[in-house]
Coordinates of C-alpha atoms in Angstrom, one line a residue:
X1 CA -0.1 -0.2 -0.1
X2 CA 1.6 3.3 -1.3
X3 CA 1.6 6.0 0.8
X4 CA 0.6 9.9 -0.4
X5 CA 3.9 12.1 -1.0
X6 CA 2.7 14.6 2.2
X7 CA 2.6 11.5 4.3
X8 CA 6.0 10.0 3.0
X9 CA 7.3 13.4 3.9
X10 CA 6.3 13.5 7.1
X11 CA 7.6 9.8 7.6
X12 CA 11.1 11.0 6.3
X13 CA 11.1 13.9 8.9
X14 CA 9.9 12.1 11.8
X15 CA 12.8 9.3 11.3
X16 CA 15.5 12.2 10.6
X17 CA 14.4 13.9 13.9
X18 CA 14.7 10.6 16.0
X19 CA 18.0 9.4 14.3
X20 CA 19.6 13.1 15.0
X21 CA 18.1 12.9 18.5
X22 CA 19.7 9.3 19.3
X23 CA 23.1 10.1 20.4
X24 CA 26.0 7.5 19.7
X25 CA 26.6 6.8 23.5
X26 CA 23.0 5.5 23.7
X27 CA 23.9 2.6 21.5
X28 CA 27.2 2.1 23.2
X29 CA 29.6 3.8 21.1
X30 CA 32.4 5.8 23.0
X31 CA 32.9 9.5 22.3
X32 CA 34.7 9.8 19.4
X33 CA 34.7 6.4 18.4
X34 CA 33.6 7.3 14.6
X35 CA 35.7 10.2 13.9
X36 CA 34.5 13.8 14.0
X37 CA 30.6 14.2 13.5
X38 CA 29.3 17.1 11.2
X39 CA 25.6 16.3 12.2
X40 CA 24.0 15.6 15.5
X41 CA 22.8 11.9 16.5
X42 CA 23.5 8.8 14.3
X43 CA 24.3 8.6 10.6
X44 CA 22.1 6.7 8.4
X45 CA 24.3 3.6 7.7
X46 CA 24.6 3.4 11.6
X47 CA 20.7 3.1 11.9
X48 CA 20.6 0.8 9.1
X49 CA 22.9 -1.5 10.6
X50 CA 21.2 -1.4 14.2
X51 CA 18.1 -2.0 12.4
X52 CA 19.5 -5.1 10.2
X53 CA 18.5 -3.1 7.2
X54 CA 19.9 -1.9 4.2
X55 CA 21.3 1.6 4.3
X56 CA 19.7 2.0 0.7
X57 CA 16.3 1.1 2.0
X58 CA 16.8 3.4 4.8
X59 CA 18.1 6.3 2.9
X60 CA 15.1 6.1 0.4
X61 CA 12.7 5.9 3.2
X62 CA 14.1 8.9 5.1
X63 CA 13.9 10.8 1.5
X64 CA 10.6 10.3 1.3
X65 CA 10.8 7.8 -1.8
X66 CA 7.6 5.8 -2.9
X67 CA 8.9 2.3 -1.5
X68 CA 8.0 -0.6 0.1
X69 CA 7.2 -0.6 3.7
X70 CA 6.7 -3.9 5.5
X71 CA 5.5 -4.1 9.1
X72 CA 8.5 -6.4 9.7
X73 CA 11.0 -3.9 8.5
X74 CA 9.2 -0.9 10.3
X75 CA 9.5 -2.9 13.6
X76 CA 13.1 -3.5 13.1
X77 CA 13.6 0.3 12.4
X78 CA 11.3 1.0 15.8
X79 CA 14.0 -1.0 17.7
X80 CA 16.9 0.4 15.7
X81 CA 16.0 4.0 16.6
X82 CA 14.8 3.1 20.3
X83 CA 11.6 4.5 19.7
X84 CA 9.4 4.5 23.2
X85 CA 5.9 3.2 23.0
X86 CA 4.2 6.7 21.7
X87 CA 7.0 7.0 18.9
X88 CA 6.6 3.5 17.9
X89 CA 2.6 3.7 17.6
X90 CA 3.1 6.9 15.6
X91 CA 5.3 5.4 13.4
X92 CA 2.8 2.7 12.7
X93 CA -0.3 4.8 12.5
X94 CA 1.7 7.1 10.0
X95 CA 2.5 4.4 7.8
X96 CA -0.7 2.4 8.2
X97 CA 0.7 -0.9 9.0
X98 CA 0.2 -2.8 12.2
X99 CA 2.8 -3.5 14.4
X100 CA 3.7 -7.2 14.8
X101 CA 5.3 -6.5 18.3
X102 CA 2.0 -4.7 19.4
X103 CA 1.0 -6.2 23.2
X104 CA -1.3 -9.1 23.5
X105 CA -5.1 -8.5 24.6
X106 CA -5.3 -8.0 28.2
X107 CA -6.2 -11.4 30.0
X108 CA -10.2 -11.4 30.8
X109 CA -9.3 -11.9 34.2
X110 CA -7.1 -8.9 34.6
X111 CA -9.0 -6.7 37.1
X112 CA -10.1 -3.0 36.0
X113 CA -7.9 0.1 36.5
X114 CA -8.6 1.4 40.0
X115 CA -7.9 5.1 38.6
X116 CA -10.6 4.6 36.4
X117 CA -13.1 2.9 39.0
X118 CA -12.1 5.9 41.2
X119 CA -13.3 8.2 38.3
X120 CA -16.4 6.6 38.2
X121 CA -17.2 7.2 41.8
X122 CA -16.3 10.9 41.5
X123 CA -19.0 11.4 38.8
X124 CA -22.6 12.5 40.2
X125 CA -24.0 11.7 36.6
X126 CA -24.1 8.2 35.2
X127 CA -21.0 6.8 34.2
X128 CA -19.6 3.3 33.3
X129 CA -16.5 1.7 31.9
X130 CA -16.0 -0.6 28.9
X131 CA -13.4 -3.3 28.3
X132 CA -12.3 -4.2 24.7
X133 CA -15.1 -6.9 24.7
X134 CA -17.7 -3.9 25.5
X135 CA -17.9 -5.5 29.2
X136 CA -18.8 -3.0 32.0
X137 CA -16.2 -3.4 34.3
X138 CA -17.5 -0.9 36.8
X139 CA -20.3 1.8 37.0
X140 CA -21.2 4.4 39.6
X141 CA -24.4 4.5 41.6
X142 CA -26.1 6.6 39.2
X143 CA -25.5 4.5 36.1
X144 CA -26.7 1.6 38.3
X145 CA -30.1 3.3 38.5
X146 CA -30.3 4.2 35.1
X147 CA -29.4 1.0 33.6
X148 CA -30.7 -1.2 35.9
X149 CA -32.6 -3.6 33.0
X150 CA -29.1 -4.1 31.7
X151 CA -27.2 -4.5 35.2
X152 CA -29.4 -6.2 37.1
X153 CA -29.8 -8.8 34.7
X154 CA -26.2 -10.0 35.3
X155 CA -24.9 -9.8 32.0
X156 CA -22.1 -7.4 31.8
X157 CA -21.5 -7.3 28.0
X158 CA -23.3 -4.5 26.3
X159 CA -23.8 -6.5 23.0
X160 CA -25.2 -9.5 24.6
X161 CA -27.6 -7.3 26.5
X162 CA -28.8 -5.4 23.4
X163 CA -29.0 -8.1 21.1
X164 CA -30.0 -11.3 23.3
X165 CA -32.2 -9.7 26.0
X166 CA -35.5 -8.5 25.5
X167 CA -35.6 -5.9 27.9
X168 CA -33.2 -3.9 25.8
X169 CA -35.9 -3.5 23.2
X170 CA -38.0 -2.0 26.2
X171 CA -35.4 0.2 27.4
X172 CA -33.7 1.6 24.5
X173 CA -35.7 4.1 22.3
X174 CA -35.1 3.7 18.6
X175 CA -33.6 0.0 19.5
X176 CA -32.8 -0.9 16.0
X177 CA -31.2 2.5 14.9
X178 CA -29.1 2.5 18.3
X179 CA -28.3 -1.3 17.7
X180 CA -27.1 -0.8 14.4
X181 CA -25.0 2.0 15.2
X182 CA -23.6 0.2 18.2
X183 CA -22.5 -2.9 15.9
X184 CA -21.2 -0.3 13.8
X185 CA -18.9 1.2 16.4
X186 CA -17.8 -2.4 17.6
X187 CA -16.8 -3.3 14.3
X188 CA -14.6 -0.4 14.0
X189 CA -13.1 -1.4 17.5
X190 CA -12.2 -5.3 16.0
X191 CA -9.7 -3.5 13.4
X192 CA -7.1 -2.6 16.2
X193 CA -6.7 -6.5 17.1
X194 CA -8.9 -8.5 14.2
X195 CA -7.2 -12.0 15.6
X196 CA -8.1 -11.5 19.3
X197 CA -9.7 -14.9 20.1
X198 CA -12.0 -13.6 22.8
X199 CA -13.3 -11.0 20.3
X200 CA -13.6 -13.6 17.4
X201 CA -15.6 -15.9 19.6
X202 CA -18.1 -13.2 21.1
X203 CA -19.0 -12.0 17.1
X204 CA -19.2 -16.2 16.6
X205 CA -21.5 -16.4 19.1
X206 CA -23.7 -13.2 18.7
X207 CA -23.9 -14.2 14.9
X208 CA -25.3 -17.7 15.8
X209 CA -27.6 -16.6 18.7
X210 CA -29.0 -13.3 17.1
X211 CA -30.6 -13.2 13.7
X212 CA -30.5 -9.4 13.9
X213 CA -26.9 -9.2 14.9
X214 CA -26.0 -11.8 12.0
X215 CA -27.9 -9.3 9.6
X216 CA -26.4 -5.9 10.8
X217 CA -23.0 -7.4 10.8
X218 CA -23.3 -8.3 7.4
X219 CA -23.7 -5.0 6.3
X220 CA -20.3 -4.3 7.2
X221 CA -21.0 -0.8 8.3
X222 CA -17.9 0.6 10.5
X223 CA -18.4 4.2 12.5
X224 CA -16.5 5.8 15.0
X225 CA -17.9 5.5 18.4
X226 CA -19.5 9.1 18.9
X227 CA -21.7 10.9 21.4
X228 CA -25.0 12.6 21.0
X229 CA -28.4 12.1 22.4
X230 CA -29.7 8.7 23.9
X231 CA -33.1 8.2 25.1
X232 CA -34.3 5.7 27.4
X233 CA -37.7 4.0 28.7
X234 CA -36.8 3.5 32.3
X235 CA -39.2 0.9 34.1
X236 CA -39.6 3.1 37.1
X237 CA -38.5 6.8 35.8
X238 CA -40.3 6.9 32.4
X239 CA -39.0 8.6 29.3
X240 CA -35.1 9.7 30.2
X241 CA -32.8 11.7 27.7
X242 CA -29.1 12.0 28.0
X243 CA -26.1 13.5 25.9
X244 CA -23.6 10.5 26.0
X245 CA -19.9 11.6 25.8
X246 CA -17.3 8.6 25.6
X247 CA -13.9 9.0 26.5
X248 CA -10.9 6.8 25.9
X249 CA -8.4 6.7 28.6
X250 CA -4.9 7.6 27.4
X251 CA -2.9 5.0 29.3
X252 CA -5.9 2.2 28.6
X253 CA -6.8 2.7 25.2
X254 CA -8.9 -0.7 25.4
X255 CA -11.1 0.7 27.7
X256 CA -13.9 3.5 27.2
X257 CA -15.4 5.6 29.7
X258 CA -18.7 6.4 29.1
X259 CA -20.7 9.3 30.5
X260 CA -24.2 10.3 30.4
X261 CA -25.5 14.0 30.9
X262 CA -29.0 14.6 31.9
X263 CA -30.8 16.7 29.4

């Protein structure tokens, strides 16, 4: 997949900046080991050697030429340049490649992040936390009351509740529109780690158990998770309207903090 000219130039400028910022001492070279340097940081051939890549290939990438960029080569380059996690993620986002060394999915048994649970407790409006499988890992008292039809049923997975529980169709106003939107947002999430076994199993289960899920899934709609007006028919409080806002925590990008503001 070829990158646009502007993106190749941006990639080249980024690599050059990281190369010039990497001091020879950081790779174990004593001062003056390679003679007097006219430019800061490492030479192109040194980066290529550290990365196990050809000098010509690296030079052409830095110059913004239109050449093949494999994920494996980019991973070696990230290691050679000693990129930190944020820089490495930026490199792969910039080149539209998937990092082969991306961390594995968090085990299903892992505890919810305590700082995010504390955040829920500090909010007076309804708020809940979703993990990568869209399971509720925590919620505050206000959310517990609002989403009683969901949480009281003992099913933490939002998708299972929406598609497999009759209570969801009574609770969520404009159920079909919201369900289609929800599934398109979830499909966007699956693109981050399409080989996640738990995610694959969840989709397979829901396609088998819910004709509506199977039909909507086959539409292949993909949408970013956005906020907006949400309406619910609460069994005790009647029709309720909220503005939904979703946050992705910087330190836990596989989680979503969902907040609902009364309207």
